[in-house]
Amino acid sequence: MRIAVGFPVALALAACGSEAPSEPATGEIAEDELVIPVMGEQIDIIAFGDSLFAGYGFADKADSYPAKLEAALRAKGINARIVNAGVSGDTTAAGLDRLEFILDAQAEKPDFFILELGGNDLLRGLSPAETRANFDAMLTILSERDIPVLLMGMRAPPNHGPEYQAQFDALYGELAEEYGTALIPFWMEDIYQDASLFQSDRIHPTEEGVEALVASTLDEVMAALPETDEAEG
């Protein structure tokens, strides 16, 4: 059975505060916002995650977070190409199992890697120690291959108990510090309290929810991107 991952959005609400943003971002470009021509060297990015990257519930992957993020980066003039390597149901163990296969399948070494996993570990009640060990192994592989990483953090729901919650919530920041990766501590922070931005399962974002996620994380993604050599001339 395939297990969808977005449950932390539904279950972790009580753990993440109580006041929703009054005007959630939509991800749309304002009429007076200039779209910058795409320039510079191509930045090859792998978006590696679970159903939240795979585009669960959408008929077209063009509606997924990685696809809309690519479009937003290009609208900012960044020559980004994002490979969507999201697989619904993936735990960190499953991600570790396929990581090197995905890396080896690329024609060129990726310039950047966005790592979004952990939600299905929560769903299955896996120990934070096991989740940490899997992340540790993945980040070691990426570090050995000299691939910069942005880690997309999740939060544990309170129903697992305070000790579990504290251990799980801390592991993203601790790993990011240990491996020198960029980090978005809870990448769904800006939408999780707005039910209108989620599909009927109250787990996976709607198209509007994905657009809002892109808008709220775009600056952090841009800040984490590696610098590219300027074109000669």
JSON list of C-alpha atoms in Angstrom, two decimals:
[
{"chain": "A", "resi": 1, "resn": "MET", "atom": "CA", "xyz": [0.00, 0.00, 0.00]},
{"chain": "A", "resi": 2, "resn": "ARG", "atom": "CA", "xyz": [1.30, 3.44, -0.88]},
{"chain": "A", "resi": 3, "resn": "ILE", "atom": "CA", "xyz": [1.29, 5.79, 2.09]},
{"chain": "A", "resi": 4, "resn": "ALA", "atom": "CA", "xyz": [0.91, 9.50, 1.51]},
{"chain": "A", "resi": 5, "resn": "VAL", "atom": "CA", "xyz": [3.15, 11.74, 3.53]},
{"chain": "A", "resi": 6, "resn": "GLY", "atom": "CA", "xyz": [1.49, 15.02, 4.20]},
{"chain": "A", "resi": 7, "resn": "PHE", "atom": "CA", "xyz": [-0.05, 14.00, 7.51]},
{"chain": "A", "resi": 8, "resn": "PRO", "atom": "CA", "xyz": [2.22, 16.23, 9.60]},
{"chain": "A", "resi": 9, "resn": "VAL", "atom": "CA", "xyz": [0.35, 19.17, 8.10]},
{"chain": "A", "resi": 10, "resn": "ALA", "atom": "CA", "xyz": [-2.86, 17.84, 9.60]},
{"chain": "A", "resi": 11, "resn": "LEU", "atom": "CA", "xyz": [-1.49, 16.35, 12.82]},
{"chain": "A", "resi": 12, "resn": "ALA", "atom": "CA", "xyz": [1.24, 18.82, 13.69]},
{"chain": "A", "resi": 13, "resn": "LEU", "atom": "CA", "xyz": [-1.02, 21.85, 13.69]},
{"chain": "A", "resi": 14, "resn": "ALA", "atom": "CA", "xyz": [-1.31, 22.01, 17.44]},
{"chain": "A", "resi": 15, "resn": "ALA", "atom": "CA", "xyz": [2.45, 21.80, 17.74]},
{"chain": "A", "resi": 16, "resn": "CYS", "atom": "CA", "xyz": [3.16, 24.74, 15.50]},
{"chain": "A", "resi": 17, "resn": "GLY", "atom": "CA", "xyz": [1.32, 27.73, 16.96]},
{"chain": "A", "resi": 18, "resn": "SER", "atom": "CA", "xyz": [-2.20, 29.00, 16.74]},
{"chain": "A", "resi": 19, "resn": "GLU", "atom": "CA", "xyz": [-2.34, 32.24, 14.77]},
{"chain": "A", "resi": 20, "resn": "ALA", "atom": "CA", "xyz": [-2.66, 31.89, 10.99]},
{"chain": "A", "resi": 21, "resn": "PRO", "atom": "CA", "xyz": [-1.27, 34.56, 8.65]},
{"chain": "A", "resi": 22, "resn": "SER", "atom": "CA", "xyz": [-3.98, 37.07, 7.79]},
{"chain": "A", "resi": 23, "resn": "GLU", "atom": "CA", "xyz": [-3.02, 37.27, 4.12]},
{"chain": "A", "resi": 24, "resn": "PRO", "atom": "CA", "xyz": [-1.38, 34.02, 2.93]},
{"chain": "A", "resi": 25, "resn": "ALA", "atom": "CA", "xyz": [0.83, 34.32, -0.12]},
{"chain": "A", "resi": 26, "resn": "THR", "atom": "CA", "xyz": [-0.62, 33.07, -3.38]},
{"chain": "A", "resi": 27, "resn": "GLY", "atom": "CA", "xyz": [2.56, 32.53, -5.34]},
{"chain": "A", "resi": 28, "resn": "GLU", "atom": "CA", "xyz": [1.26, 34.64, -8.21]},
{"chain": "A", "resi": 29, "resn": "ILE", "atom": "CA", "xyz": [3.41, 37.34, -9.78]},
{"chain": "A", "resi": 30, "resn": "ALA", "atom": "CA", "xyz": [1.98, 40.81, -9.26]},
{"chain": "A", "resi": 31, "resn": "GLU", "atom": "CA", "xyz": [1.03, 42.73, -12.39]},
{"chain": "A", "resi": 32, "resn": "ASP", "atom": "CA", "xyz": [3.70, 45.33, -11.74]},
{"chain": "A", "resi": 33, "resn": "GLU", "atom": "CA", "xyz": [6.44, 42.81, -10.94]},
{"chain": "A", "resi": 34, "resn": "LEU", "atom": "CA", "xyz": [9.02, 42.55, -13.71]},
{"chain": "A", "resi": 35, "resn": "VAL", "atom": "CA", "xyz": [9.86, 39.08, -14.97]},
{"chain": "A", "resi": 36, "resn": "ILE", "atom": "CA", "xyz": [13.63, 39.05, -15.38]},
{"chain": "A", "resi": 37, "resn": "PRO", "atom": "CA", "xyz": [15.08, 37.37, -18.49]},
{"chain": "A", "resi": 38, "resn": "VAL", "atom": "CA", "xyz": [16.72, 34.03, -17.71]},
{"chain": "A", "resi": 39, "resn": "MET", "atom": "CA", "xyz": [20.49, 34.40, -17.79]},
{"chain": "A", "resi": 40, "resn": "GLY", "atom": "CA", "xyz": [23.67, 32.64, -16.70]},
{"chain": "A", "resi": 41, "resn": "GLU", "atom": "CA", "xyz": [24.73, 29.05, -16.48]},
{"chain": "A", "resi": 42, "resn": "GLN", "atom": "CA", "xyz": [22.08, 26.40, -15.98]},
{"chain": "A", "resi": 43, "resn": "ILE", "atom": "CA", "xyz": [21.71, 25.24, -12.38]},
{"chain": "A", "resi": 44, "resn": "ASP", "atom": "CA", "xyz": [20.71, 21.58, -12.25]},
{"chain": "A", "resi": 45, "resn": "ILE", "atom": "CA", "xyz": [18.64, 20.83, -9.14]},
{"chain": "A", "resi": 46, "resn": "ILE", "atom": "CA", "xyz": [17.20, 17.58, -7.81]},
{"chain": "A", "resi": 47, "resn": "ALA", "atom": "CA", "xyz": [14.07, 17.91, -5.68]},
{"chain": "A", "resi": 48, "resn": "PHE", "atom": "CA", "xyz": [14.13, 14.67, -3.69]},
{"chain": "A", "resi": 49, "resn": "GLY", "atom": "CA", "xyz": [11.20, 13.87, -1.44]},
{"chain": "A", "resi": 50, "resn": "ASP", "atom": "CA", "xyz": [7.86, 12.22, -0.95]},
{"chain": "A", "resi": 51, "resn": "SER", "atom": "CA", "xyz": [4.27, 12.99, -2.00]},
{"chain": "A", "resi": 52, "resn": "LEU", "atom": "CA", "xyz": [4.67, 16.67, -1.11]},
{"chain": "A", "resi": 53, "resn": "PHE", "atom": "CA", "xyz": [7.17, 16.92, -3.96]},
{"chain": "A", "resi": 54, "resn": "ALA", "atom": "CA", "xyz": [5.65, 14.24, -6.19]},
{"chain": "A", "resi": 55, "resn": "GLY", "atom": "CA", "xyz": [2.49, 16.28, -6.72]},
{"chain": "A", "resi": 56, "resn": "TYR", "atom": "CA", "xyz": [0.05, 13.93, -5.01]},
{"chain": "A", "resi": 57, "resn": "GLY", "atom": "CA", "xyz": [-3.51, 14.54, -6.18]},
{"chain": "A", "resi": 58, "resn": "PHE", "atom": "CA", "xyz": [-2.53, 16.44, -9.32]},
{"chain": "A", "resi": 59, "resn": "ALA", "atom": "CA", "xyz": [-3.08, 15.07, -12.81]},
{"chain": "A", "resi": 60, "resn": "ASP", "atom": "CA", "xyz": [-0.14, 17.07, -14.10]},
{"chain": "A", "resi": 61, "resn": "LYS", "atom": "CA", "xyz": [3.31, 17.23, -12.47]},
{"chain": "A", "resi": 62, "resn": "ALA", "atom": "CA", "xyz": [3.48, 20.81, -13.72]},
{"chain": "A", "resi": 63, "resn": "ASP", "atom": "CA", "xyz": [1.36, 21.61, -10.64]},
{"chain": "A", "resi": 64, "resn": "SER", "atom": "CA", "xyz": [3.89, 20.11, -8.22]},
{"chain": "A", "resi": 65, "resn": "TYR", "atom": "CA", "xyz": [6.09, 22.14, -5.91]},
{"chain": "A", "resi": 66, "resn": "PRO", "atom": "CA", "xyz": [9.33, 21.40, -7.83]},
{"chain": "A", "resi": 67, "resn": "ALA", "atom": "CA", "xyz": [7.78, 22.43, -11.16]},
{"chain": "A", "resi": 68, "resn": "LYS", "atom": "CA", "xyz": [6.31, 25.64, -9.78]},
{"chain": "A", "resi": 69, "resn": "LEU", "atom": "CA", "xyz": [9.56, 26.40, -7.94]},
{"chain": "A", "resi": 70, "resn": "GLU", "atom": "CA", "xyz": [11.48, 26.05, -11.21]},
{"chain": "A", "resi": 71, "resn": "ALA", "atom": "CA", "xyz": [9.08, 28.48, -12.89]},
{"chain": "A", "resi": 72, "resn": "ALA", "atom": "CA", "xyz": [9.43, 30.95, -10.02]},
{"chain": "A", "resi": 73, "resn": "LEU", "atom": "CA", "xyz": [13.23, 30.78, -10.12]},
{"chain": "A", "resi": 74, "resn": "ARG", "atom": "CA", "xyz": [13.24, 31.33, -13.87]},
{"chain": "A", "resi": 75, "resn": "ALA", "atom": "CA", "xyz": [10.90, 34.30, -13.43]},
{"chain": "A", "resi": 76, "resn": "LYS", "atom": "CA", "xyz": [13.63, 35.72, -11.20]},
{"chain": "A", "resi": 77, "resn": "GLY", "atom": "CA", "xyz": [16.16, 35.29, -14.00]},
{"chain": "A", "resi": 78, "resn": "ILE", "atom": "CA", "xyz": [17.76, 32.15, -12.57]},
{"chain": "A", "resi": 79, "resn": "ASN", "atom": "CA", "xyz": [18.49, 29.49, -15.18]},
{"chain": "A", "resi": 80, "resn": "ALA", "atom": "CA", "xyz": [17.20, 26.62, -13.04]},
{"chain": "A", "resi": 81, "resn": "ARG", "atom": "CA", "xyz": [16.28, 23.12, -14.18]},
{"chain": "A", "resi": 82, "resn": "ILE", "atom": "CA", "xyz": [14.65, 20.99, -11.49]},
{"chain": "A", "resi": 83, "resn": "VAL", "atom": "CA", "xyz": [14.31, 17.21, -11.69]},
{"chain": "A", "resi": 84, "resn": "ASN", "atom": "CA", "xyz": [11.31, 16.08, -9.65]},
{"chain": "A", "resi": 85, "resn": "ALA", "atom": "CA", "xyz": [12.50, 13.01, -7.74]},
{"chain": "A", "resi": 86, "resn": "GLY", "atom": "CA", "xyz": [9.55, 12.89, -5.37]},
{"chain": "A", "resi": 87, "resn": "VAL", "atom": "CA", "xyz": [7.98, 9.50, -4.64]},
{"chain": "A", "resi": 88, "resn": "SER", "atom": "CA", "xyz": [4.74, 9.23, -2.67]},
{"chain": "A", "resi": 89, "resn": "GLY", "atom": "CA", "xyz": [5.09, 7.10, 0.43]},
{"chain": "A", "resi": 90, "resn": "ASP", "atom": "CA", "xyz": [8.85, 7.36, 0.78]},
{"chain": "A", "resi": 91, "resn": "THR", "atom": "CA", "xyz": [10.32, 7.16, 4.25]},
{"chain": "A", "resi": 92, "resn": "THR", "atom": "CA", "xyz": [13.88, 8.28, 4.90]},
{"chain": "A", "resi": 93, "resn": "ALA", "atom": "CA", "xyz": [14.90, 4.62, 4.60]},
{"chain": "A", "resi": 94, "resn": "ALA", "atom": "CA", "xyz": [13.32, 4.36, 1.16]},
{"chain": "A", "resi": 95, "resn": "GLY", "atom": "CA", "xyz": [14.95, 7.62, 0.18]},
{"chain": "A", "resi": 96, "resn": "LEU", "atom": "CA", "xyz": [18.34, 6.31, 1.26]},
{"chain": "A", "resi": 97, "resn": "ASP", "atom": "CA", "xyz": [17.77, 3.14, -0.76]},
{"chain": "A", "resi": 98, "resn": "ARG", "atom": "CA", "xyz": [17.24, 5.06, -4.01]},
{"chain": "A", "resi": 99, "resn": "LEU", "atom": "CA", "xyz": [19.48, 8.08, -3.48]},
{"chain": "A", "resi": 100, "resn": "GLU", "atom": "CA", "xyz": [22.59, 6.85, -5.25]},
{"chain": "A", "resi": 101, "resn": "PHE", "atom": "CA", "xyz": [20.54, 5.42, -8.11]},
{"chain": "A", "resi": 102, "resn": "ILE", "atom": "CA", "xyz": [18.98, 8.84, -8.70]},
{"chain": "A", "resi": 103, "resn": "LEU", "atom": "CA", "xyz": [22.35, 10.58, -8.51]},
{"chain": "A", "resi": 104, "resn": "ASP", "atom": "CA", "xyz": [24.00, 8.10, -10.87]},
{"chain": "A", "resi": 105, "resn": "ALA", "atom": "CA", "xyz": [21.12, 8.42, -13.36]},
{"chain": "A", "resi": 106, "resn": "GLN", "atom": "CA", "xyz": [21.87, 12.10, -13.99]},
{"chain": "A", "resi": 107, "resn": "ALA", "atom": "CA", "xyz": [23.90, 13.00, -17.07]},
{"chain": "A", "resi": 108, "resn": "GLU", "atom": "CA", "xyz": [25.86, 15.51, -14.98]},
{"chain": "A", "resi": 109, "resn": "LYS", "atom": "CA", "xyz": [26.42, 15.90, -11.27]},
{"chain": "A", "resi": 110, "resn": "PRO", "atom": "CA", "xyz": [23.60, 18.10, -9.91]},
{"chain": "A", "resi": 111, "resn": "ASP", "atom": "CA", "xyz": [24.54, 21.57, -8.75]},
{"chain": "A", "resi": 112, "resn": "PHE", "atom": "CA", "xyz": [22.05, 21.56, -5.89]},
{"chain": "A", "resi": 113, "resn": "PHE", "atom": "CA", "xyz": [19.88, 19.09, -3.98]},
{"chain": "A", "resi": 114, "resn": "ILE", "atom": "CA", "xyz": [16.65, 19.80, -2.10]},
{"chain": "A", "resi": 115, "resn": "LEU", "atom": "CA", "xyz": [15.99, 17.07, 0.47]},
{"chain": "A", "resi": 116, "resn": "GLU", "atom": "CA", "xyz": [12.41, 16.76, 1.79]},
{"chain": "A", "resi": 117, "resn": "LEU", "atom": "CA", "xyz": [11.64, 13.59, 3.76]},
{"chain": "A", "resi": 118, "resn": "GLY", "atom": "CA", "xyz": [10.60, 12.50, 7.24]},
{"chain": "A", "resi": 119, "resn": "GLY", "atom": "CA", "xyz": [6.83, 12.80, 7.20]},
{"chain": "A", "resi": 120, "resn": "ASN", "atom": "CA", "xyz": [6.22, 9.13, 6.48]},
{"chain": "A", "resi": 121, "resn": "ASP", "atom": "CA", "xyz": [8.63, 8.23, 9.28]},
{"chain": "A", "resi": 122, "resn": "LEU", "atom": "CA", "xyz": [6.25, 10.07, 11.60]},
{"chain": "A", "resi": 123, "resn": "LEU", "atom": "CA", "xyz": [3.24, 8.32, 10.11]},
{"chain": "A", "resi": 124, "resn": "ARG", "atom": "CA", "xyz": [4.78, 4.94, 10.79]},
{"chain": "A", "resi": 125, "resn": "GLY", "atom": "CA", "xyz": [5.98, 5.93, 14.24]},
{"chain": "A", "resi": 126, "resn": "LEU", "atom": "CA", "xyz": [9.62, 5.27, 13.40]},
{"chain": "A", "resi": 127, "resn": "SER", "atom": "CA", "xyz": [12.05, 6.40, 16.04]},
{"chain": "A", "resi": 128, "resn": "PRO", "atom": "CA", "xyz": [13.78, 9.78, 15.63]},
{"chain": "A", "resi": 129, "resn": "ALA", "atom": "CA", "xyz": [17.06, 7.91, 16.00]},
{"chain": "A", "resi": 130, "resn": "GLU", "atom": "CA", "xyz": [16.25, 5.80, 12.93]},
{"chain": "A", "resi": 131, "resn": "THR", "atom": "CA", "xyz": [15.18, 8.86, 10.95]},
{"chain": "A", "resi": 132, "resn": "ARG", "atom": "CA", "xyz": [18.36, 10.67, 11.96]},
{"chain": "A", "resi": 133, "resn": "ALA", "atom": "CA", "xyz": [20.53, 7.71, 10.94]},
{"chain": "A", "resi": 134, "resn": "ASN", "atom": "CA", "xyz": [18.95, 7.63, 7.48]},
{"chain": "A", "resi": 135, "resn": "PHE", "atom": "CA", "xyz": [19.37, 11.37, 7.02]},
{"chain": "A", "resi": 136, "resn": "ASP", "atom": "CA", "xyz": [22.93, 11.07, 8.25]},
{"chain": "A", "resi": 137, "resn": "ALA", "atom": "CA", "xyz": [23.68, 8.43, 5.61]},
{"chain": "A", "resi": 138, "resn": "MET", "atom": "CA", "xyz": [22.06, 10.49, 2.83]},
{"chain": "A", "resi": 139, "resn": "LEU", "atom": "CA", "xyz": [23.85, 13.67, 3.81]},
{"chain": "A", "resi": 140, "resn": "THR", "atom": "CA", "xyz": [27.15, 11.78, 3.99]},
{"chain": "A", "resi": 141, "resn": "ILE", "atom": "CA", "xyz": [26.66, 10.55, 0.41]},
{"chain": "A", "resi": 142, "resn": "LEU", "atom": "CA", "xyz": [25.79, 14.04, -0.80]},
{"chain": "A", "resi": 143, "resn": "SER", "atom": "CA", "xyz": [28.73, 15.56, 1.07]},
{"chain": "A", "resi": 144, "resn": "GLU", "atom": "CA", "xyz": [31.14, 13.00, -0.38]},
{"chain": "A", "resi": 145, "resn": "ARG", "atom": "CA", "xyz": [29.88, 13.90, -3.85]},
{"chain": "A", "resi": 146, "resn": "ASP", "atom": "CA", "xyz": [30.27, 17.62, -3.06]},
{"chain": "A", "resi": 147, "resn": "ILE", "atom": "CA", "xyz": [26.62, 18.44, -3.75]},
{"chain": "A", "resi": 148, "resn": "PRO", "atom": "CA", "xyz": [25.17, 21.40, -1.80]},
{"chain": "A", "resi": 149, "resn": "VAL", "atom": "CA", "xyz": [21.94, 20.61, 0.04]},
{"chain": "A", "resi": 150, "resn": "LEU", "atom": "CA", "xyz": [18.86, 22.45, 1.24]},
{"chain": "A", "resi": 151, "resn": "LEU", "atom": "CA", "xyz": [17.11, 20.45, 3.96]},
{"chain": "A", "resi": 152, "resn": "MET", "atom": "CA", "xyz": [13.33, 20.95, 4.17]},
{"chain": "A", "resi": 153, "resn": "GLY", "atom": "CA", "xyz": [12.30, 20.41, 7.77]},
{"chain": "A", "resi": 154, "resn": "MET", "atom": "CA", "xyz": [9.10, 18.91, 9.17]},
{"chain": "A", "resi": 155, "resn": "ARG", "atom": "CA", "xyz": [7.61, 18.90, 12.66]},
{"chain": "A", "resi": 156, "resn": "ALA", "atom": "CA", "xyz": [6.25, 16.04, 14.72]},
{"chain": "A", "resi": 157, "resn": "PRO", "atom": "CA", "xyz": [2.63, 16.06, 15.92]},
{"chain": "A", "resi": 158, "resn": "PRO", "atom": "CA", "xyz": [2.09, 16.15, 19.69]},
{"chain": "A", "resi": 159, "resn": "ASN", "atom": "CA", "xyz": [0.33, 12.77, 19.79]},
{"chain": "A", "resi": 160, "resn": "HIS", "atom": "CA", "xyz": [3.69, 10.96, 19.78]},
{"chain": "A", "resi": 161, "resn": "GLY", "atom": "CA", "xyz": [4.53, 12.50, 23.14]},
{"chain": "A", "resi": 162, "resn": "PRO", "atom": "CA", "xyz": [6.79, 15.40, 24.14]},
{"chain": "A", "resi": 163, "resn": "GLU", "atom": "CA", "xyz": [10.04, 13.42, 24.16]},
{"chain": "A", "resi": 164, "resn": "TYR", "atom": "CA", "xyz": [9.52, 12.04, 20.66]},
{"chain": "A", "resi": 165, "resn": "GLN", "atom": "CA", "xyz": [8.39, 15.44, 19.44]},
{"chain": "A", "resi": 166, "resn": "ALA", "atom": "CA", "xyz": [11.43, 17.21, 20.85]},
{"chain": "A", "resi": 167, "resn": "GLN", "atom": "CA", "xyz": [13.85, 14.65, 19.41]},
{"chain": "A", "resi": 168, "resn": "PHE", "atom": "CA", "xyz": [12.28, 14.68, 15.96]},
{"chain": "A", "resi": 169, "resn": "ASP", "atom": "CA", "xyz": [11.93, 18.45, 15.71]},
{"chain": "A", "resi": 170, "resn": "ALA", "atom": "CA", "xyz": [15.57, 18.95, 16.70]},
{"chain": "A", "resi": 171, "resn": "LEU", "atom": "CA", "xyz": [17.12, 16.55, 14.21]},
{"chain": "A", "resi": 172, "resn": "TYR", "atom": "CA", "xyz": [16.78, 18.77, 11.11]},
{"chain": "A", "resi": 173, "resn": "GLY", "atom": "CA", "xyz": [18.58, 21.71, 12.67]},
{"chain": "A", "resi": 174, "resn": "GLU", "atom": "CA", "xyz": [21.25, 19.52, 14.22]},
{"chain": "A", "resi": 175, "resn": "LEU", "atom": "CA", "xyz": [21.94, 17.73, 10.94]},
{"chain": "A", "resi": 176, "resn": "ALA", "atom": "CA", "xyz": [22.01, 21.00, 9.00]},
{"chain": "A", "resi": 177, "resn": "GLU", "atom": "CA", "xyz": [24.59, 22.36, 11.41]},
{"chain": "A", "resi": 178, "resn": "GLU", "atom": "CA", "xyz": [26.65, 19.18, 11.36]},
{"chain": "A", "resi": 179, "resn": "TYR", "atom": "CA", "xyz": [26.77, 18.96, 7.56]},
{"chain": "A", "resi": 180, "resn": "GLY", "atom": "CA", "xyz": [26.75, 22.68, 6.79]},
{"chain": "A", "resi": 181, "resn": "THR", "atom": "CA", "xyz": [23.56, 22.49, 4.75]},
{"chain": "A", "resi": 182, "resn": "ALA", "atom": "CA", "xyz": [20.98, 25.20, 4.26]},
{"chain": "A", "resi": 183, "resn": "LEU", "atom": "CA", "xyz": [17.75, 24.63, 6.19]},
{"chain": "A", "resi": 184, "resn": "ILE", "atom": "CA", "xyz": [14.11, 25.66, 6.13]},
{"chain": "A", "resi": 185, "resn": "PRO", "atom": "CA", "xyz": [13.08, 24.51, 9.65]},
{"chain": "A", "resi": 186, "resn": "PHE", "atom": "CA", "xyz": [9.41, 23.83, 8.77]},
{"chain": "A", "resi": 187, "resn": "TRP", "atom": "CA", "xyz": [8.85, 24.44, 5.10]},
{"chain": "A", "resi": 188, "resn": "MET", "atom": "CA", "xyz": [5.04, 24.35, 5.32]},
{"chain": "A", "resi": 189, "resn": "GLU", "atom": "CA", "xyz": [4.96, 26.98, 8.06]},
{"chain": "A", "resi": 190, "resn": "ASP", "atom": "CA", "xyz": [3.05, 29.60, 6.08]},
{"chain": "A", "resi": 191, "resn": "ILE", "atom": "CA", "xyz": [0.14, 27.46, 4.91]},
{"chain": "A", "resi": 192, "resn": "TYR", "atom": "CA", "xyz": [-0.50, 24.71, 7.45]},
{"chain": "A", "resi": 193, "resn": "GLN", "atom": "CA", "xyz": [-3.24, 26.59, 9.31]},
{"chain": "A", "resi": 194, "resn": "ASP", "atom": "CA", "xyz": [-5.28, 27.49, 6.22]},
{"chain": "A", "resi": 195, "resn": "ALA", "atom": "CA", "xyz": [-7.61, 24.59, 5.39]},
{"chain": "A", "resi": 196, "resn": "SER", "atom": "CA", "xyz": [-8.57, 26.22, 2.08]},
{"chain": "A", "resi": 197, "resn": "LEU", "atom": "CA", "xyz": [-5.05, 25.57, 0.79]},
{"chain": "A", "resi": 198, "resn": "PHE", "atom": "CA", "xyz": [-5.34, 21.79, 1.25]},
{"chain": "A", "resi": 199, "resn": "GLN", "atom": "CA", "xyz": [-7.04, 19.05, -0.68]},
{"chain": "A", "resi": 200, "resn": "SER", "atom": "CA", "xyz": [-10.01, 17.22, 0.83]},
{"chain": "A", "resi": 201, "resn": "ASP", "atom": "CA", "xyz": [-7.65, 14.88, 2.69]},
{"chain": "A", "resi": 202, "resn": "ARG", "atom": "CA", "xyz": [-6.46, 17.92, 4.70]},
{"chain": "A", "resi": 203, "resn": "ILE", "atom": "CA", "xyz": [-2.96, 16.62, 4.07]},
{"chain": "A", "resi": 204, "resn": "HIS", "atom": "CA", "xyz": [-1.74, 17.63, 0.62]},
{"chain": "A", "resi": 205, "resn": "PRO", "atom": "CA", "xyz": [-1.77, 21.20, -0.70]},
{"chain": "A", "resi": 206, "resn": "THR", "atom": "CA", "xyz": [-4.05, 22.30, -3.50]},
{"chain": "A", "resi": 207, "resn": "GLU", "atom": "CA", "xyz": [-2.59, 24.04, -6.53]},
{"chain": "A", "resi": 208, "resn": "GLU", "atom": "CA", "xyz": [-3.10, 27.33, -4.68]},
{"chain": "A", "resi": 209, "resn": "GLY", "atom": "CA", "xyz": [-1.39, 25.84, -1.64]},
{"chain": "A", "resi": 210, "resn": "VAL", "atom": "CA", "xyz": [1.61, 24.83, -3.71]},
{"chain": "A", "resi": 211, "resn": "GLU", "atom": "CA", "xyz": [1.80, 28.33, -5.16]},
{"chain": "A", "resi": 212, "resn": "ALA", "atom": "CA", "xyz": [1.72, 29.75, -1.64]},
{"chain": "A", "resi": 213, "resn": "LEU", "atom": "CA", "xyz": [4.49, 27.37, -0.57]},
{"chain": "A", "resi": 214, "resn": "VAL", "atom": "CA", "xyz": [6.64, 28.44, -3.49]},
{"chain": "A", "resi": 215, "resn": "ALA", "atom": "CA", "xyz": [6.06, 32.10, -2.67]},
{"chain": "A", "resi": 216, "resn": "SER", "atom": "CA", "xyz": [6.93, 31.61, 1.00]},
{"chain": "A", "resi": 217, "resn": "THR", "atom": "CA", "xyz": [10.08, 29.55, 0.40]},
{"chain": "A", "resi": 218, "resn": "LEU", "atom": "CA", "xyz": [11.44, 31.14, -2.78]},
{"chain": "A", "resi": 219, "resn": "ASP", "atom": "CA", "xyz": [13.76, 33.62, -1.07]},
{"chain": "A", "resi": 220, "resn": "GLU", "atom": "CA", "xyz": [15.25, 30.91, 1.12]},
{"chain": "A", "resi": 221, "resn": "VAL", "atom": "CA", "xyz": [15.79, 28.61, -1.85]},
{"chain": "A", "resi": 222, "resn": "MET", "atom": "CA", "xyz": [17.43, 31.42, -3.80]},
{"chain": "A", "resi": 223, "resn": "ALA", "atom": "CA", "xyz": [19.72, 32.25, -0.88]},
{"chain": "A", "resi": 224, "resn": "ALA", "atom": "CA", "xyz": [20.82, 28.62, -0.65]},
{"chain": "A", "resi": 225, "resn": "LEU", "atom": "CA", "xyz": [21.65, 28.18, -4.34]},
{"chain": "A", "resi": 226, "resn": "PRO", "atom": "CA", "xyz": [25.35, 27.83, -5.15]},
{"chain": "A", "resi": 227, "resn": "GLU", "atom": "CA", "xyz": [27.02, 30.68, -6.97]},
{"chain": "A", "resi": 228, "resn": "THR", "atom": "CA", "xyz": [27.73, 30.07, -10.64]},
{"chain": "A", "resi": 229, "resn": "ASP", "atom": "CA", "xyz": [30.58, 31.43, -12.71]},
{"chain": "A", "resi": 230, "resn": "GLU", "atom": "CA", "xyz": [29.63, 34.61, -14.47]},
{"chain": "A", "resi": 231, "resn": "ALA", "atom": "CA", "xyz": [29.53, 34.42, -18.21]},
{"chain": "A", "resi": 232, "resn": "GLU", "atom": "CA", "xyz": [32.67, 35.72, -19.85]},
{"chain": "A", "resi": 233, "resn": "GLY", "atom": "CA", "xyz": [32.50, 38.84, -21.92]}
]
